[in-house]
């Protein structure tokens, strides 16, 4: 039994660099696989990059706080990770939804929510890893 909802595969492309300016750099994905029908929102994910499993948090949506409604974006913030992976192929296992996408009144409110989301994802993925101790362990690069 899989411990994830679905998976997507994509190439990391350059984005608008907004996540980097607020302390949460993201890997923006150009999706190469079939795009799953998921609600806009934030998800706990496990990224497979060159055989390493990296914990992450992904936003799927139109980034309403930034009034960027042009197209749906797939952005992954990799936890405790600081490598250049532009133009690399990654596989993203989407494990659970954290919350629906929503607009925030300002950037500071968004940052507080992301900090809370990251803490929640770290804890939930840690618990999932402990319950699967004889299966695949998460590996941090």
Coordinates of N, CA and C in Angstrom, one line a residue:
X1 N 0.8 -1.2 0.0 CA 0.0 0.0 0.0 C 0.9 1.2 0.0
X2 N 0.6 2.2 -0.9 CA 1.4 3.4 -1.0 C 0.9 4.4 0.0
X3 N 1.9 5.2 0.5 CA 1.6 6.2 1.5 C 1.5 7.6 0.9
X4 N 1.0 7.6 -0.4 CA 0.8 8.9 -1.0 C -0.4 8.9 -1.9
X5 N -0.9 10.1 -2.2 CA -2.1 10.3 -3.0 C -1.8 10.0 -4.5
X6 N -0.8 10.6 -5.0 CA -0.4 10.5 -6.4 C 1.0 11.0 -6.6
X7 N 1.5 10.9 -7.7 CA 2.9 11.4 -8.0 C 2.9 12.2 -9.3
X8 N 3.8 13.1 -9.4 CA 4.0 13.9 -10.6 C 5.5 13.9 -10.9
X9 N 5.8 14.1 -12.1 CA 7.2 14.1 -12.6 C 7.4 15.4 -13.3
X10 N 8.5 16.1 -13.1 CA 8.7 17.3 -13.8 C 10.2 17.8 -13.8
X11 N 10.4 18.8 -14.6 CA 11.7 19.5 -14.6 C 11.6 20.8 -13.8
X12 N 12.7 21.0 -13.0 CA 12.7 22.3 -12.2 C 13.1 23.4 -13.2
X13 N 12.2 24.4 -13.2 CA 12.5 25.6 -14.1 C 12.6 26.8 -13.2
X14 N 13.1 27.9 -13.8 CA 13.2 29.2 -13.1 C 11.8 29.8 -13.0
X15 N 11.6 30.3 -11.8 CA 10.3 31.0 -11.5 C 10.5 32.5 -11.3
X16 N 9.6 33.1 -10.6 CA 9.7 34.5 -10.3 C 10.6 34.9 -9.1
X17 N 11.1 33.8 -8.4 CA 12.0 34.0 -7.3 C 11.4 34.6 -6.1
X18 N 10.0 34.6 -6.0 CA 9.3 35.2 -4.9 C 9.6 34.4 -3.6
X19 N 9.6 33.0 -3.7 CA 9.8 32.2 -2.5 C 11.1 32.5 -1.9
X20 N 12.1 32.7 -2.7 CA 13.5 32.9 -2.2 C 13.5 34.2 -1.4
X21 N 12.8 35.3 -1.8 CA 12.8 36.6 -1.1 C 12.1 36.5 0.2
X22 N 11.2 35.5 0.5 CA 10.6 35.4 1.8 C 11.1 34.3 2.6
X23 N 12.2 33.7 2.2 CA 12.8 32.6 3.0 C 12.4 31.2 2.7
X24 N 11.6 31.0 1.6 CA 11.2 29.7 1.3 C 11.4 29.5 -0.2
X25 N 12.6 29.3 -0.6 CA 12.9 29.1 -2.1 C 12.1 27.8 -2.6
X26 N 11.6 27.9 -3.8 CA 10.9 26.8 -4.3 C 11.4 26.3 -5.6
X27 N 11.2 25.0 -5.9 CA 11.5 24.4 -7.2 C 10.2 24.5 -8.0
X28 N 10.2 25.3 -9.0 CA 9.0 25.4 -9.8 C 9.1 24.3 -10.9
X29 N 8.0 23.7 -11.0 CA 8.0 22.5 -11.9 C 7.3 22.7 -13.2
X30 N 7.9 22.3 -14.3 CA 7.2 22.1 -15.6 C 6.9 20.6 -15.6
X31 N 5.6 20.3 -15.5 CA 5.1 19.0 -15.3 C 5.3 18.2 -16.6
X32 N 5.9 17.0 -16.5 CA 6.1 16.1 -17.6 C 5.2 14.9 -17.7
X33 N 4.6 14.6 -16.5 CA 3.7 13.5 -16.4 C 2.3 14.0 -16.6
X34 N 1.3 13.1 -16.5 CA -0.1 13.5 -16.5 C -0.3 14.3 -15.3
X35 N -1.1 15.4 -15.4 CA -1.4 16.3 -14.3 C -2.6 15.7 -13.6
X36 N -2.4 15.4 -12.3 CA -3.5 14.9 -11.5 C -4.5 15.9 -11.2
X37 N -5.7 15.5 -10.9 CA -6.8 16.4 -10.6 C -6.8 16.6 -9.0
X38 N -6.1 17.6 -8.6 CA -6.0 17.9 -7.2 C -6.5 19.3 -6.9
X39 N -7.1 19.5 -5.7 CA -7.5 20.9 -5.3 C -6.3 21.8 -5.2
X40 N -6.5 23.1 -5.5 CA -5.5 24.1 -5.2 C -5.2 24.0 -3.7
X41 N -3.9 24.0 -3.4 CA -3.6 24.0 -2.0 C -2.2 23.6 -1.7
X42 N -1.9 23.4 -0.4 CA -0.6 23.0 0.1 C -0.6 21.5 0.5
X43 N 0.5 20.9 0.1 CA 0.6 19.4 0.3 C 1.9 19.0 0.9
X44 N 1.9 18.0 1.7 CA 3.2 17.4 2.2 C 3.6 16.4 1.1
X45 N 4.9 16.5 0.8 CA 5.5 15.7 -0.3 C 6.8 15.1 0.0
X46 N 7.1 14.0 -0.8 CA 8.5 13.4 -0.7 C 9.0 13.5 -2.1
X47 N 10.1 14.1 -2.3 CA 10.7 14.3 -3.6 C 11.9 13.3 -3.8
X48 N 11.8 12.7 -5.0 CA 12.9 11.8 -5.3 C 13.8 12.5 -6.3
X49 N 15.0 12.8 -6.0 CA 16.0 13.5 -6.8 C 17.3 12.6 -6.8
X50 N 17.6 12.1 -8.0 CA 18.8 11.3 -8.1 C 18.9 10.2 -7.1
X51 N 17.8 9.6 -6.8 CA 17.7 8.5 -5.8 C 17.6 8.9 -4.4
X52 N 17.7 10.2 -4.0 CA 17.6 10.6 -2.7 C 16.1 11.0 -2.4
X53 N 15.6 10.7 -1.2 CA 14.3 11.1 -0.8 C 14.4 12.4 0.0
X54 N 13.7 13.4 -0.4 CA 13.8 14.7 0.3 C 12.4 15.1 0.7
X55 N 12.2 15.5 1.9 CA 10.9 16.0 2.4 C 10.7 17.4 1.9
X56 N 9.4 17.6 1.6 CA 9.0 18.9 1.1 C 7.6 19.3 1.3
X57 N 7.3 20.5 0.9 CA 6.0 21.1 1.0 C 5.7 21.7 -0.4
X58 N 4.5 21.4 -1.0 CA 4.3 21.9 -2.3 C 3.0 22.7 -2.3
X59 N 3.0 23.8 -3.1 CA 1.8 24.6 -3.4 C 1.4 24.3 -4.8
X60 N 0.1 24.0 -5.0 CA -0.5 23.9 -6.3 C -1.5 24.9 -6.4
X61 N -1.4 25.8 -7.3 CA -2.4 26.9 -7.5 C -2.0 28.1 -8.2
X62 N -2.8 29.2 -8.0 CA -2.6 30.4 -8.7 C -2.0 31.5 -7.9
X63 N -1.5 31.3 -6.8 CA -0.8 32.2 -5.9 C -1.6 33.5 -5.7
X64 N -2.8 33.4 -5.1 CA -3.7 34.6 -5.0 C -3.2 35.8 -4.2
X65 N -2.3 35.5 -3.3 CA -1.7 36.6 -2.5 C -0.9 37.5 -3.4
X66 N -0.3 37.0 -4.5 CA 0.5 37.8 -5.4 C -0.3 38.2 -6.6
X67 N -1.6 37.9 -6.6 CA -2.5 38.2 -7.8 C -1.9 37.7 -9.1
X68 N -1.4 36.5 -9.0 CA -0.7 35.9 -10.2 C -1.7 34.8 -10.7
X69 N -2.8 35.2 -11.3 CA -3.8 34.2 -11.7 C -3.7 33.7 -13.1
X70 N -2.5 33.9 -13.7 CA -2.3 33.6 -15.1 C -2.4 32.1 -15.4
X71 N -1.7 31.3 -14.6 CA -1.7 29.9 -14.8 C -1.4 29.1 -13.5
X72 N -1.8 27.9 -13.5 CA -1.5 27.0 -12.3 C 0.0 26.8 -12.1
X73 N 0.5 27.0 -10.9 CA 1.9 26.7 -10.7 C 2.0 25.5 -9.7
X74 N 3.1 24.8 -9.9 CA 3.5 23.6 -9.0 C 4.8 24.0 -8.4
X75 N 4.9 24.4 -7.2 CA 6.1 24.8 -6.5 C 6.4 24.0 -5.3
X76 N 7.6 23.5 -5.2 CA 8.0 22.6 -4.1 C 9.1 23.3 -3.3
X77 N 8.9 23.5 -2.0 CA 9.9 23.9 -1.1 C 10.5 22.7 -0.4
X78 N 11.8 22.4 -0.7 CA 12.5 21.3 -0.1 C 13.0 21.6 1.3
X79 N 12.7 20.8 2.2 CA 13.0 21.1 3.6 C 14.5 20.7 3.9
X80 N 15.2 21.6 4.6 CA 16.6 21.4 5.0 C 17.4 21.0 3.7
X81 N 17.3 21.8 2.7 CA 17.9 21.5 1.4 C 18.4 22.7 0.8
X82 N 19.7 22.7 0.3 CA 20.3 23.9 -0.3 C 21.2 23.5 -1.5
X83 N 20.6 22.9 -2.5 CA 21.3 22.5 -3.7 C 20.7 23.2 -4.9
X84 N 21.5 23.4 -5.9 CA 21.0 24.0 -7.2 C 20.5 22.8 -8.0
X85 N 19.2 22.8 -8.2 CA 18.6 21.7 -9.0 C 17.8 22.2 -10.3
X86 N 18.2 23.4 -10.7 CA 17.6 23.9 -11.9 C 17.8 23.0 -13.1
X87 N 16.7 22.7 -13.8 CA 16.8 21.9 -15.0 C 17.0 20.4 -14.7
X88 N 16.9 20.0 -13.5 CA 16.9 18.6 -13.0 C 15.5 18.1 -13.1
X89 N 15.4 16.7 -13.3 CA 14.2 16.0 -13.3 C 13.9 15.5 -11.8
X90 N 12.7 15.7 -11.3 CA 12.4 15.2 -10.0 C 11.0 14.5 -10.1
X91 N 10.8 13.6 -9.2 CA 9.6 12.9 -9.0 C 9.0 13.4 -7.6
X92 N 7.8 13.8 -7.6 CA 7.1 14.3 -6.4 C 6.0 13.3 -6.0
X93 N 6.1 12.7 -4.8 CA 5.1 11.9 -4.3 C 4.2 12.8 -3.4
X94 N 3.0 13.0 -3.7 CA 2.1 13.9 -2.9 C 1.5 13.0 -1.9
X95 N 1.8 13.3 -0.6 CA 1.4 12.4 0.5 C 0.1 12.8 1.1
X96 N -0.2 14.1 1.4 CA -1.4 14.5 2.0 C -1.6 16.0 1.8
X97 N -2.9 16.5 1.9 CA -3.1 17.9 1.8 C -3.0 18.5 3.2
X98 N -2.4 19.7 3.2 CA -2.2 20.4 4.5 C -3.4 21.4 4.6
X99 N -3.7 22.1 3.5 CA -4.8 23.1 3.6 C -5.1 23.5 2.1
X100 N -6.2 24.2 2.0 CA -6.6 24.8 0.7 C -5.8 26.0 0.4
X101 N -5.6 26.4 -0.8 CA -4.9 27.6 -1.2 C -5.9 28.8 -0.8
X102 N -5.3 29.9 -0.3 CA -6.1 31.0 0.0 C -5.2 32.3 -0.1
X103 N -5.9 33.4 -0.1 CA -5.2 34.7 -0.2 C -4.9 35.2 1.2
X104 N -3.8 35.8 1.3 CA -3.4 36.5 2.6 C -3.4 38.0 2.5
X105 N -3.6 38.7 3.6 CA -3.7 40.1 3.5 C -2.4 40.8 3.2
X106 N -1.3 40.1 3.6 CA 0.0 40.7 3.3 C 1.1 39.6 3.4
X107 N 2.3 39.9 3.0 CA 3.4 38.9 3.0 C 3.7 38.3 4.4
X108 N 3.7 39.2 5.4 CA 4.0 38.7 6.8 C 3.0 37.6 7.2
X109 N 1.7 37.8 6.9 CA 0.7 36.8 7.2 C 1.0 35.5 6.5
X110 N 1.4 35.6 5.2 CA 1.7 34.4 4.4 C 2.9 33.7 5.0
X111 N 4.0 34.4 5.4 CA 5.2 33.8 5.9 C 4.8 33.1 7.2
X112 N 4.0 33.6 8.1 CA 3.6 33.0 9.3 C 2.9 31.7 9.0
X113 N 2.0 31.7 8.0 CA 1.3 30.5 7.6 C 2.2 29.4 7.0
X114 N 3.2 29.8 6.2 CA 4.1 28.9 5.6 C 4.9 28.2 6.7
X115 N 5.4 29.0 7.7 CA 6.1 28.5 8.8 C 5.3 27.4 9.6
X116 N 4.1 27.7 9.8 CA 3.2 26.8 10.4 C 3.0 25.5 9.6
X117 N 2.8 25.7 8.3 CA 2.6 24.6 7.4 C 3.9 23.7 7.3
X118 N 5.0 24.3 7.3 CA 6.3 23.5 7.3 C 6.4 22.7 8.6
X119 N 6.2 23.3 9.7 CA 6.2 22.6 11.0 C 5.3 21.4 11.0
X120 N 4.1 21.6 10.5 CA 3.1 20.5 10.4 C 3.6 19.4 9.5
X121 N 4.1 19.7 8.3 CA 4.5 18.7 7.3 C 5.7 18.0 7.9
X122 N 6.7 18.6 8.5 CA 7.8 17.9 9.1 C 7.4 16.9 10.1
X123 N 6.4 17.3 11.0 CA 6.0 16.4 12.0 C 5.2 15.2 11.4
X124 N 4.3 15.5 10.5 CA 3.5 14.4 9.9 C 4.3 13.5 9.1
X125 N 5.3 14.0 8.4 CA 6.1 13.1 7.6 C 7.1 12.3 8.5
X126 N 7.5 12.9 9.6 CA 8.3 12.1 10.6 C 7.5 11.0 11.2
X127 N 6.3 11.2 11.5 CA 5.4 10.2 12.1 C 5.2 9.1 11.0
X128 N 4.9 9.5 9.8 CA 4.8 8.5 8.7 C 6.0 7.6 8.5
X129 N 7.2 8.3 8.6 CA 8.4 7.5 8.5 C 8.6 6.5 9.6
X130 N 8.3 6.9 10.8 CA 8.4 6.0 12.0 C 7.4 4.8 11.8
X131 N 6.3 5.1 11.2 CA 5.3 4.0 11.1 C 5.7 3.0 9.9
X132 N 6.6 3.5 9.1 CA 7.1 2.7 8.0 C 8.6 2.3 8.1
X133 N 9.0 2.1 9.4 CA 10.4 1.9 9.6 C 11.1 0.8 8.9
X134 N 10.3 -0.2 8.6 CA 10.9 -1.4 7.8 C 10.8 -1.2 6.3
X135 N 10.3 0.0 5.9 CA 10.1 0.2 4.5 C 11.1 1.3 4.1
X136 N 10.8 2.2 3.2 CA 11.7 3.2 2.7 C 11.9 4.3 3.7
X137 N 13.1 4.5 4.2 CA 13.4 5.7 5.0 C 13.6 6.9 4.2
X138 N 13.3 8.0 4.8 CA 13.5 9.3 4.1 C 15.0 9.6 4.2
X139 N 15.6 10.0 3.2 CA 17.0 10.4 3.2 C 17.2 11.8 2.9
X140 N 17.9 12.5 3.8 CA 18.1 14.0 3.5 C 19.5 14.1 2.9
X141 N 19.5 14.9 1.8 CA 20.8 15.2 1.1 C 21.6 16.0 2.0

